[in-house]
Coordinates of C-alpha atoms and ligand atoms in Angstrom, one line a residue:
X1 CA 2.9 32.6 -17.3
X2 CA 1.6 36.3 -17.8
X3 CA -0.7 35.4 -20.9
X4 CA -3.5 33.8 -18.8
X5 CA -6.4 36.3 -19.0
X6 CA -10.4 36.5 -17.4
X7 CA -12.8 35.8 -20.3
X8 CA -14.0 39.0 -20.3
X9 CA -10.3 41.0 -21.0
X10 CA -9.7 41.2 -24.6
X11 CA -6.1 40.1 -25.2
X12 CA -5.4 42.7 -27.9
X13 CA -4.4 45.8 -26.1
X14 CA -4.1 44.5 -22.7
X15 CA -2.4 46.3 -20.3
X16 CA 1.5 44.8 -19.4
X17 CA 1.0 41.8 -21.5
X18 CA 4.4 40.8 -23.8
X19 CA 2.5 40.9 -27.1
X20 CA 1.1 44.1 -28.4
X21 CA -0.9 41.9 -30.5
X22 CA -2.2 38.6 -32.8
X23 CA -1.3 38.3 -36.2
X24 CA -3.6 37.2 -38.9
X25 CA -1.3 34.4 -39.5
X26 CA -1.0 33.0 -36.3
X27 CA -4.5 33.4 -35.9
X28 CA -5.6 31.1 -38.4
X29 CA -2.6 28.7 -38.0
X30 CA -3.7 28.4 -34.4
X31 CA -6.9 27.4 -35.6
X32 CA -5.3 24.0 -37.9
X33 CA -3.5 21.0 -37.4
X34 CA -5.2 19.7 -34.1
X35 CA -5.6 15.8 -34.1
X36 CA -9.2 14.9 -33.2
X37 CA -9.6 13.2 -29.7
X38 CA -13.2 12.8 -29.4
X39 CA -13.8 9.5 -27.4
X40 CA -16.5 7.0 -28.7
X41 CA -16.0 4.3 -26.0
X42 CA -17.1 5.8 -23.0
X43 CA -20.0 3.8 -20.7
X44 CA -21.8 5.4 -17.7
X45 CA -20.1 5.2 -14.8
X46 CA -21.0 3.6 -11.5
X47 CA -21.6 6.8 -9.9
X48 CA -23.2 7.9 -12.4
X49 CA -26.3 5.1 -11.4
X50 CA -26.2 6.1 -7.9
X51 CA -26.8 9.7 -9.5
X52 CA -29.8 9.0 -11.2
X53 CA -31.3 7.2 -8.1
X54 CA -31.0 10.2 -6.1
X55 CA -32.4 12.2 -9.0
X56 CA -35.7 10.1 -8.9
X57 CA -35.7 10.9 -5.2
X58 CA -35.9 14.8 -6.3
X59 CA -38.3 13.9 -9.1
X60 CA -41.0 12.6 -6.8
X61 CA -40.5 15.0 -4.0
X62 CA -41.5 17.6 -6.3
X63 CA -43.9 16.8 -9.6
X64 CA -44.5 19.2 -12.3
X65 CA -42.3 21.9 -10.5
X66 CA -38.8 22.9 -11.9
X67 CA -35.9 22.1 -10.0
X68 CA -32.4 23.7 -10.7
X69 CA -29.1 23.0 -9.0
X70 CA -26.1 24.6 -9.9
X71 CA -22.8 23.7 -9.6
X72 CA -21.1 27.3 -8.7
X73 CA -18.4 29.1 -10.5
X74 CA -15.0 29.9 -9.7
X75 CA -14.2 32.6 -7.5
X76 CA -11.8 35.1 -7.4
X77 CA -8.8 34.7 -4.9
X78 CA -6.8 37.5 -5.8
X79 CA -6.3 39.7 -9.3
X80 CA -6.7 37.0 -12.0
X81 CA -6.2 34.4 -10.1
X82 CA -8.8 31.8 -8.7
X83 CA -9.6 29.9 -5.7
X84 CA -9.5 25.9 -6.6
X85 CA -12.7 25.0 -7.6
X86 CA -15.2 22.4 -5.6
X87 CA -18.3 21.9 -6.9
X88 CA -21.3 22.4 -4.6
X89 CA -21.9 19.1 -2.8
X90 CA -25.9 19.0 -4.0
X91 CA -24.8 19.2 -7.7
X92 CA -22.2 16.3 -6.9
X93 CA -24.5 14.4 -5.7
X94 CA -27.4 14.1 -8.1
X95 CA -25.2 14.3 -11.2
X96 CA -21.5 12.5 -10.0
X97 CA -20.4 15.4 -12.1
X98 CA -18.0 18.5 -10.7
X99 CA -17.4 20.9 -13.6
X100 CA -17.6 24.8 -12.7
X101 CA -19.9 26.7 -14.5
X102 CA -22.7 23.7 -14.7
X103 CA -26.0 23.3 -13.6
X104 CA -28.2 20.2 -13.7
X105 CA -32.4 21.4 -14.7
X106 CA -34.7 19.0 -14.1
X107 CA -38.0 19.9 -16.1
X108 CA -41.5 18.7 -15.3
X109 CA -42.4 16.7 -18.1
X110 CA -46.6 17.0 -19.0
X111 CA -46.9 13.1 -18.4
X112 CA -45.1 13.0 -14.9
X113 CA -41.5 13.1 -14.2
X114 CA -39.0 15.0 -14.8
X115 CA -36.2 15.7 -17.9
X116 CA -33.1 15.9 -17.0
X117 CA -30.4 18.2 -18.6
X118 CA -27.2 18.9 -17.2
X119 CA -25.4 22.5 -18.8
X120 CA -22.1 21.9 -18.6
X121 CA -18.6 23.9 -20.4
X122 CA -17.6 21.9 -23.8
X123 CA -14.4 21.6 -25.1
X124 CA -12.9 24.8 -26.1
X125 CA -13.7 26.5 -29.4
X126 CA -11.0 26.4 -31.9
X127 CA -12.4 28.3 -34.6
X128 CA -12.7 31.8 -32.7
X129 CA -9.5 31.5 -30.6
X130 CA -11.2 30.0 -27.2
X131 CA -9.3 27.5 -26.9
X132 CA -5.5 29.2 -26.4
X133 CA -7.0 33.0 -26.1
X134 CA -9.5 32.1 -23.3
X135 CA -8.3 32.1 -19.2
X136 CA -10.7 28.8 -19.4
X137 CA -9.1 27.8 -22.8
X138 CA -8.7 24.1 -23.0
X139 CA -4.6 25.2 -23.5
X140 CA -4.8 26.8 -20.4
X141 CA -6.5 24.7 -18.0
X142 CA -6.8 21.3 -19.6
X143 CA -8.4 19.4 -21.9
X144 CA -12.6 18.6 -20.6
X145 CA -14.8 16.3 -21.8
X146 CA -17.0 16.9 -24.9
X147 CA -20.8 17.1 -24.0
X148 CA -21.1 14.1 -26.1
X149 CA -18.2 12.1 -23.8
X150 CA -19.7 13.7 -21.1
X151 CA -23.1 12.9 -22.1
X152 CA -21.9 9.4 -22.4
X153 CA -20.3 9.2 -19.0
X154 CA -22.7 10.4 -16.8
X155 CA -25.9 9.3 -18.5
X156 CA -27.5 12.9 -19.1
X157 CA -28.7 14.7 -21.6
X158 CA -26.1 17.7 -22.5
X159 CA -25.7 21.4 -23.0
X160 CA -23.8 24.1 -23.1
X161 CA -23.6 25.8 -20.2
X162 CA -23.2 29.4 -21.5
X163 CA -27.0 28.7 -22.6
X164 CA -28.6 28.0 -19.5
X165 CA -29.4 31.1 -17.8
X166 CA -31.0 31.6 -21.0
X167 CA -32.6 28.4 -21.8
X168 CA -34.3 28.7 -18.0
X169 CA -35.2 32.2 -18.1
X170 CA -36.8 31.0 -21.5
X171 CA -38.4 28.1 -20.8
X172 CA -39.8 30.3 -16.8
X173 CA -41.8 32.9 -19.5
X174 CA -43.2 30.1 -21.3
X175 CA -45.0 28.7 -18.6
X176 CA -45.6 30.9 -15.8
X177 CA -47.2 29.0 -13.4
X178 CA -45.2 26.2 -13.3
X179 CA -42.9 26.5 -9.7
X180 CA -39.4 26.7 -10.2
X181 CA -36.9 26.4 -7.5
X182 CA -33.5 26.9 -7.3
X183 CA -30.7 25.7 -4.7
X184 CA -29.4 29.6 -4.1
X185 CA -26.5 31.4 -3.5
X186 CA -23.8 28.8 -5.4
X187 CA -24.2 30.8 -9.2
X188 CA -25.1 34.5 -9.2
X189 CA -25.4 34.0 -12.8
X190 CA -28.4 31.9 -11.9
X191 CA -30.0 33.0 -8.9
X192 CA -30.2 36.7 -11.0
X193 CA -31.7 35.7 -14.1
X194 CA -34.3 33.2 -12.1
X195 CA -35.1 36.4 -9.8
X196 CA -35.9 38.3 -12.7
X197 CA -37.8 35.5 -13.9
X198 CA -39.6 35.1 -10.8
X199 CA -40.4 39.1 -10.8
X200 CA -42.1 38.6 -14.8
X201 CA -44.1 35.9 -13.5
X202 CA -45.5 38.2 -10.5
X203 CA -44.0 35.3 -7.7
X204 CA -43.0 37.9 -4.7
X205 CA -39.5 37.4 -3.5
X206 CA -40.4 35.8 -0.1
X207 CA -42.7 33.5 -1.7
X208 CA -39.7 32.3 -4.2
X209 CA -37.1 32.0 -0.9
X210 CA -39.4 29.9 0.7
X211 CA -39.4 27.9 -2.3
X212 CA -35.8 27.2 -2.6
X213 CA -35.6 26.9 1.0
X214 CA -37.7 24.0 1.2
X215 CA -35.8 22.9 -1.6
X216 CA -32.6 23.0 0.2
X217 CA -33.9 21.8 3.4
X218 CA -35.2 18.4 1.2
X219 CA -31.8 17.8 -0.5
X220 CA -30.2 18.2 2.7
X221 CA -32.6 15.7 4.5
X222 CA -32.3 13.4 1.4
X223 CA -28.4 13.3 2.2
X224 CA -28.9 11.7 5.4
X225 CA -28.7 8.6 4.8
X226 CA -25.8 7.3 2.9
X227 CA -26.3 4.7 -0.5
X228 CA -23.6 2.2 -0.5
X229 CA -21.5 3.6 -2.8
X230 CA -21.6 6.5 -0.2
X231 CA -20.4 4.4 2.5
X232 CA -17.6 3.2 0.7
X233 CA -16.7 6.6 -0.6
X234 CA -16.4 7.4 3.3
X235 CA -14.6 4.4 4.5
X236 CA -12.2 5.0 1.8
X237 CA -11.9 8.9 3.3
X238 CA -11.0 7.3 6.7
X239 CA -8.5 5.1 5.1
X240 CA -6.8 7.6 3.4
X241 CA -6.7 10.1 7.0
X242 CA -5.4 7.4 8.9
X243 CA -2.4 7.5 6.5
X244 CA -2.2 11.3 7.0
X245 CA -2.1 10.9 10.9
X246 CA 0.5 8.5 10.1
X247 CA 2.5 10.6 7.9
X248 CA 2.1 13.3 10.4
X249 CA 3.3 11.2 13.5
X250 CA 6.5 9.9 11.6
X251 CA 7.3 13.7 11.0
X252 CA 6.9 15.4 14.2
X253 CA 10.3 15.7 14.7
X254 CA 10.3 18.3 11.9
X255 CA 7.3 19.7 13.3
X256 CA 9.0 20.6 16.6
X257 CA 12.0 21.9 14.5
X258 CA 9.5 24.3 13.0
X259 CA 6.1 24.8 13.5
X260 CA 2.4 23.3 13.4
X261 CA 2.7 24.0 9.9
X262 CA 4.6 21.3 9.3
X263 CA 2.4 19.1 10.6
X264 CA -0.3 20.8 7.9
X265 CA 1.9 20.3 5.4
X266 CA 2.4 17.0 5.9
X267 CA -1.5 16.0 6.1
X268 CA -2.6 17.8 3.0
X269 CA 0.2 16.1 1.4
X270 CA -1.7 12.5 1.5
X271 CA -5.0 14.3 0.7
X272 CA -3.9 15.8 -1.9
X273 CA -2.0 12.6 -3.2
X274 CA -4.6 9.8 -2.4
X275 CA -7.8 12.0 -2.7
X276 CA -8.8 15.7 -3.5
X277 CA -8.0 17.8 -1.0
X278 CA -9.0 18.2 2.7
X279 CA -12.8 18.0 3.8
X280 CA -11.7 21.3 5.7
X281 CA -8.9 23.8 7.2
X282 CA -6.8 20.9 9.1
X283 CA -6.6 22.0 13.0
X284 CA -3.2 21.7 14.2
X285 CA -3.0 23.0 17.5
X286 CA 0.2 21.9 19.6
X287 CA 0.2 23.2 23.4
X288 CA -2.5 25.6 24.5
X289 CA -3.6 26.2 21.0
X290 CA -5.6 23.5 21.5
X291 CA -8.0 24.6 23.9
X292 CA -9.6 27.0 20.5
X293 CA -11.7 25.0 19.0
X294 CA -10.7 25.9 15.3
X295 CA -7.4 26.7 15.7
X296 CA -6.3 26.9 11.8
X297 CA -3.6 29.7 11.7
X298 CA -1.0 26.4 12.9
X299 CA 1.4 28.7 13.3
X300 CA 2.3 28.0 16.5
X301 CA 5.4 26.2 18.6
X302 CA 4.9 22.2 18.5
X303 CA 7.0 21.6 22.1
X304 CA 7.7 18.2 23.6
X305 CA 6.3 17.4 26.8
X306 CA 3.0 18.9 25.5
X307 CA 0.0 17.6 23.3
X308 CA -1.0 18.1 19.8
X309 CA -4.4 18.3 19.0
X310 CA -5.0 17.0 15.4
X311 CA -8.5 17.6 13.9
X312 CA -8.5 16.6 10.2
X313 CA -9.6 14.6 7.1
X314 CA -9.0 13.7 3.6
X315 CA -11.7 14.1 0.7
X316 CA -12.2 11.6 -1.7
X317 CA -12.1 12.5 -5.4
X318 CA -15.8 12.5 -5.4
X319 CA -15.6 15.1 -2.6
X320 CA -16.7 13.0 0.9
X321 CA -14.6 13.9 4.1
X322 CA -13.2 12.4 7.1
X323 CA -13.7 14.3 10.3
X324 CA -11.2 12.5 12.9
X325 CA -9.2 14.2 15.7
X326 CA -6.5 12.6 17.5
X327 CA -4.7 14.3 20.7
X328 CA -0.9 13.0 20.3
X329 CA 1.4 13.3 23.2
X330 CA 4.1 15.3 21.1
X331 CA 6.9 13.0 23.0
X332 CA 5.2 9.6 22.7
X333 CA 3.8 9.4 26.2
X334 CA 1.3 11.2 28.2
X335 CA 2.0 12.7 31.4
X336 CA -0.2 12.3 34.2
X337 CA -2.3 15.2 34.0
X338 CA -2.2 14.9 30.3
X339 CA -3.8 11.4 30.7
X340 CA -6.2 12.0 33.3
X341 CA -8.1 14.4 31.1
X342 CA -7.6 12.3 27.8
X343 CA -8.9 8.9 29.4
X344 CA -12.2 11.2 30.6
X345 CA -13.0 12.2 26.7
X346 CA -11.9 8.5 26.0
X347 CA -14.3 7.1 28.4
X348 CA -17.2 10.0 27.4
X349 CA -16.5 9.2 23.7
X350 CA -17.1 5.3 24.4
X351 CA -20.3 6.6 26.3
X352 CA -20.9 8.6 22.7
X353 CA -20.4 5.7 20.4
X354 CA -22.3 3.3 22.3
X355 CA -25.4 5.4 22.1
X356 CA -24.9 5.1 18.2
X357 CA -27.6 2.9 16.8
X358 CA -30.2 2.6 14.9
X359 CA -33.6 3.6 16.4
X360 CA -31.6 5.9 18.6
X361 CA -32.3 8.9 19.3
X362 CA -29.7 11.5 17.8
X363 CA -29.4 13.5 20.7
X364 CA -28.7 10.0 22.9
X365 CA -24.9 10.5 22.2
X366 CA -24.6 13.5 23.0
X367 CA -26.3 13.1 26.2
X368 CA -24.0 9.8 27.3
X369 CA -20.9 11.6 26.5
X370 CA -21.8 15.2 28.6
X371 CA -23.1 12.9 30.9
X372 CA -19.6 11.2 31.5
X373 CA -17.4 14.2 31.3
X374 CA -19.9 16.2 34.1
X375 CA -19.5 13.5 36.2
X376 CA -15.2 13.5 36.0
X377 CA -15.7 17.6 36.2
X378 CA -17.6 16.8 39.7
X379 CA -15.3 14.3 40.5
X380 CA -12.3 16.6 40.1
X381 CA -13.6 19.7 41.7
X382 CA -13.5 21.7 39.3
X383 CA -17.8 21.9 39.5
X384 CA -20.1 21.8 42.1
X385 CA -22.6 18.6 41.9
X386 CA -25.1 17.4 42.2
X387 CA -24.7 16.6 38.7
X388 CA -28.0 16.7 37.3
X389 CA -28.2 20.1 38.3
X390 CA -24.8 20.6 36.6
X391 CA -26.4 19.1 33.2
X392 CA -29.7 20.7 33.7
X393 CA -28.3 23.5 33.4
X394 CA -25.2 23.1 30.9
X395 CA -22.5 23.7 33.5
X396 CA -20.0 21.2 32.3
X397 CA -20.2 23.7 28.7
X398 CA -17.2 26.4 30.3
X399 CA -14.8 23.3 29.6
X400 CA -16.5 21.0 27.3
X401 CA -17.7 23.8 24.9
X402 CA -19.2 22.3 21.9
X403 CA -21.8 19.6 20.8
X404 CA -20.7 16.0 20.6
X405 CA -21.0 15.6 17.2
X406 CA -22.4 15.8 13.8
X407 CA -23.7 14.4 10.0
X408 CA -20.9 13.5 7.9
X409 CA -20.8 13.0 3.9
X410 CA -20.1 15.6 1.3
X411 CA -19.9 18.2 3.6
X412 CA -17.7 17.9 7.1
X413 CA -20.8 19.7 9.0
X414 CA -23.3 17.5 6.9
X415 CA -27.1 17.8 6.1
X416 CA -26.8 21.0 8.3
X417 CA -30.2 22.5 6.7
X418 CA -32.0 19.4 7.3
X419 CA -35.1 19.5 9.3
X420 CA -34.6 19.6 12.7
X421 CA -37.2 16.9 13.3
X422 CA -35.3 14.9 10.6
X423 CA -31.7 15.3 11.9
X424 CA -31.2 16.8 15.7
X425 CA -34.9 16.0 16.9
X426 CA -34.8 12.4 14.8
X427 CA -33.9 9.2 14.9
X428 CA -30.8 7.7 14.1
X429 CA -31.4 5.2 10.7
X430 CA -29.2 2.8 9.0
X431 CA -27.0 4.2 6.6
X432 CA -26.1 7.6 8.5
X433 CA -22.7 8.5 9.1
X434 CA -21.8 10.6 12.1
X435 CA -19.2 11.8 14.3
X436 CA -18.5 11.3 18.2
X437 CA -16.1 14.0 19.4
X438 CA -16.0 15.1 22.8
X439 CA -14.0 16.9 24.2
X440 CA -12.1 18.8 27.5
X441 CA -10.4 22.3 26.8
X442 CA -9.1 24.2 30.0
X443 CA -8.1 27.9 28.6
X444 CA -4.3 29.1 29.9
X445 CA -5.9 31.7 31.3
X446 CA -9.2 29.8 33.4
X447 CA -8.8 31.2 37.1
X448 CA -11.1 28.2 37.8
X449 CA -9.3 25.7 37.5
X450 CA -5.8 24.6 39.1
X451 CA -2.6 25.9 37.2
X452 CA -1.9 22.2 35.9
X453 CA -4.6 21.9 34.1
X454 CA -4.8 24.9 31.8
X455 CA -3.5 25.0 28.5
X456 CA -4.7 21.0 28.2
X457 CA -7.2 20.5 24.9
X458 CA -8.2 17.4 24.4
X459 CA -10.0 16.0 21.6
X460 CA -10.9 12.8 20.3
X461 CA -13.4 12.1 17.2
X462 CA -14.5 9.0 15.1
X463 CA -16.6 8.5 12.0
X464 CA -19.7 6.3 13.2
X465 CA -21.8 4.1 11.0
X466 CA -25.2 3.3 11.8
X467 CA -25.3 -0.3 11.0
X468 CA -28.7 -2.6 11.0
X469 CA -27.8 -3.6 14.4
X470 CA -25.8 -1.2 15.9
X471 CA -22.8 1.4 14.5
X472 CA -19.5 0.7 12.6
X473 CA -16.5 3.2 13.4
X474 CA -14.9 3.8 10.2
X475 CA -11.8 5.6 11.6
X476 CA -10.9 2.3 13.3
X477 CA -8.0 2.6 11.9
X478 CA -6.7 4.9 14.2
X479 CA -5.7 3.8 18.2
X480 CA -7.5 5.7 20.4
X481 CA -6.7 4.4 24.1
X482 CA -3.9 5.9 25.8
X483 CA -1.6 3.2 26.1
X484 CA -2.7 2.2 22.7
X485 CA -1.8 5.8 21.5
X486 CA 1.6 5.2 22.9
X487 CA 2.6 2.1 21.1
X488 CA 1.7 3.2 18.1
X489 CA 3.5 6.3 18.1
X490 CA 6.6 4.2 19.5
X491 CA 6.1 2.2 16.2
X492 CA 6.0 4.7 13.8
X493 CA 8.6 6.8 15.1
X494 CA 10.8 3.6 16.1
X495 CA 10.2 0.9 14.0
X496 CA 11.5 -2.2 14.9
Ligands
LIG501 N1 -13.6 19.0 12.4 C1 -14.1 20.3 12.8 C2 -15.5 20.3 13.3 O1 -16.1 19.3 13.4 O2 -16.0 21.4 13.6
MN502 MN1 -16.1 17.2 13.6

């Protein structure tokens, strides 16, 4: 597979490769005797409706002003070969689109609205020698869609992407004073062109950022809540993580027998079977690696007698993510430390969901579940009450570390450019996702605490629905009560 080659690397002549060259002959014959496969029959998808919704939500946010989201290109891993791509979760969601290289421009139009256009890569040129010459050759990577099927399927307007930074820069000179904004930093290609753009039409540089950060800050506040297709996209991330956790508890024999990779290996098998990929690095951390919060090197020991701390979730094919963490007694049952410090999160996360609702405040959760897990701190000895003096002043943190929770959707860490007064200072509304996951992590090497507690990290975290009247957990699917715990693990590793 040496013949693969970056656009820009001319075959003929290049360095190492088997052929010195391309005959005239096999050039043109490469050229004939392709069937055609252009699809007439294709419809708009459903997504593709939800798409334009959202894209009427941009339109009105900002009239007569340009808006430009791109999609991001691939990136370089190592030499000439790439990371996978993921399209940036913006792009997804206003065009149910994921192709590298695109961008979707809305233009103002003079009577109100907007245009929509979405630049995207077309099939692969056979006539010049794209197509099986090019590292992004169709007979490299894969047939894509036409603009035309693409046009058809998504219910936008087409182009070629090669033509946008062009067409923008273009259609910026012709009318000056029209705003232009631009979700940054996902398409150099892009941001450059519109900065040169912005410098012609005399718009300063912090002027422009401010721009596009507003425009970031809307799309990410837009995102909040969740349309039903949403909804069902993240129920059906849950579904598929539960499956993972399954997998992963069926195999931890083999995980013991080698390492917390295993137990990697094993999860990103289902997501990668029954969905994309994983929302994010999986955090496998057997023992005392659970007490770092983002443990993802899982290379560690998984030893029986001790817990594994499991923090992961599956994407869908139209990129949303689970977030769940389950803390798995590695032999089946917890010991009696173990389960003293697991049934405190249990009873803090309970606290946490309960405070889930809408009309809520966001911050309630958090509150109800620090609340909780100062008080058992307190109780234990291991702080010094009274306990709203502990909380007052963030005492409890040494062991409980981070928030309670966070947006989920597209992105695991969600709407994090939001408005504060929109996500962390707001109010909880139907139709936002969250998680609850609190948590207890005593270091190996805390002096203040007793020897039997440290190396214990416990974690446990849900995917929470606001609901009309109150919250749905989505990750239901998965026991989260000790005993509960227990069976099921007895179930899956000895069925009946
Ligand atoms: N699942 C990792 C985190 O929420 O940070
Ligand atoms: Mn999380």
């Amino acid at each position: 597979m040496s013949e693969q080659r970056r656009p820009d690397k001319p075959l003929k002549g290049r360095k190492n490769g088997l052929y010195p060259g391309i005959s005239d002959e096999l050039e043109e014959g490469m050229r004939r005797g392709w069937s055609d496969t252009e699809r007439g029959d294709l419809e708009p998808s459903e997504h593709s409706g939800y798409a334009a919704k959202r894209r009427k939500a941009v339109s009105a946010a900002f009239p007569g002003e340009r808006i430009i989201i791109p999609a991001g290109r691939l990136k370089t891993r190592s030499n000439d070969v790439d990371y996978g791509f993921r399209a940036a979760s913006d792009y997804a969601y206003l065009t149910a689109d994921q192709t590298e290289n695109s961008v979707l421009v809305l233009e103002p139009r003079p009577d109100g609205g907007h245009a929509a256009t979405l630049y995207l890569l077309p099939r692969s040129n056979r006539e010049n020698g794209e197509f099986w010459l090019d590292g992004q050759g169709e007979l490299w990577v894969g047939r894509r869609r036409s603009l035309a099927e693409a046009a058809a399927e998504l219910g936008l307007e087409t182009c070629d992407s090669r033509e946008a930074a062009e067409r923008i820069a273009q259609a910026v000179a012709a009318a000056p004073d029209t705003v232009t904004r631009i979700l940054r930093g996902h398409d150099a290609v892009l941001d450059a062109a519109l900065d040169q753009a912005g410098a012609a039409c005399r718009r300063s540089a912090e002027e422009a950022a401010r721009l596009d950060e507003e425009l970031k800050a809307f799309m990410h506040g837009l995102r909040l809540v969740k349309d039903d297709w949403e909804i069902e996209q993240l129920r059906r991330a849950c579904e598929v993580t539960v499956r993972g956790f399954e997998d992963v508890v069926r195999e931890l024999a083999q995980a013991v027998a080698t390492s917390e990779r295993w137990i990697e290996g094993t999860f990103y098998r289902r997501a990668r079977v029954e969905g994309n990929d994983v929302g994010y690095s999986s955090i496998c951390a057997a023992g005392p690696n659970a007490t770092t919060l983002h443990w993802t090197r899982n290379n560690g020991a998984v030893r029986p007698g001790e817990l594994l701390l499991l923090d992961a979730g599956a994407e869908t094919e139209a990129l949303y993510s689970a977030d769940v963490t389950r803390t798995l007694p590695i032999s089946g049952t917890f010991s009696e430390i173990q389960r003293r410090v697991y049934d405190a999160v249990y009873d803090a996360q309970e606290a946490g969901i309960a405070a889930v609702g809408p009309g809520a405040r966001f911050r309630d959760f958090h509150e109800a579940a620090q609340r909780v897990l100062a008080e058992r701190l307190i109780e234990w000895g291991l702080l010094e009450g009274p306990l709203e003096r502990v909380l007052e002043l963030g005492l409890q943190r040494r062991y409980t570390l981070h928030g309670t929770g966070h947006m989920l959707g597209l992105d695991v860490h969600d709407c994090a450019e939001a408005r504060c007064e929109d996500y962390v200072d707001g109010t909880l509304r139907p139709g936002m996702v969250q998680t609850v996951e609190p948590g207890l992590y005593f270091q190996p090497d805390d002096e203040t605490v007793p020897a039997e507690y440290r190396g214990i990290g416990v974690r446990i975290e849900d995917d929470i629905l606001v609901t009309a009247d109150g919250n749905e957990n989505l990750s239901a699917g998965l026991p989260r009560r000790a005993q509960d715990i227990e069976r099921w693990m007895g179930s899956l590793t000895h069925p009946a």
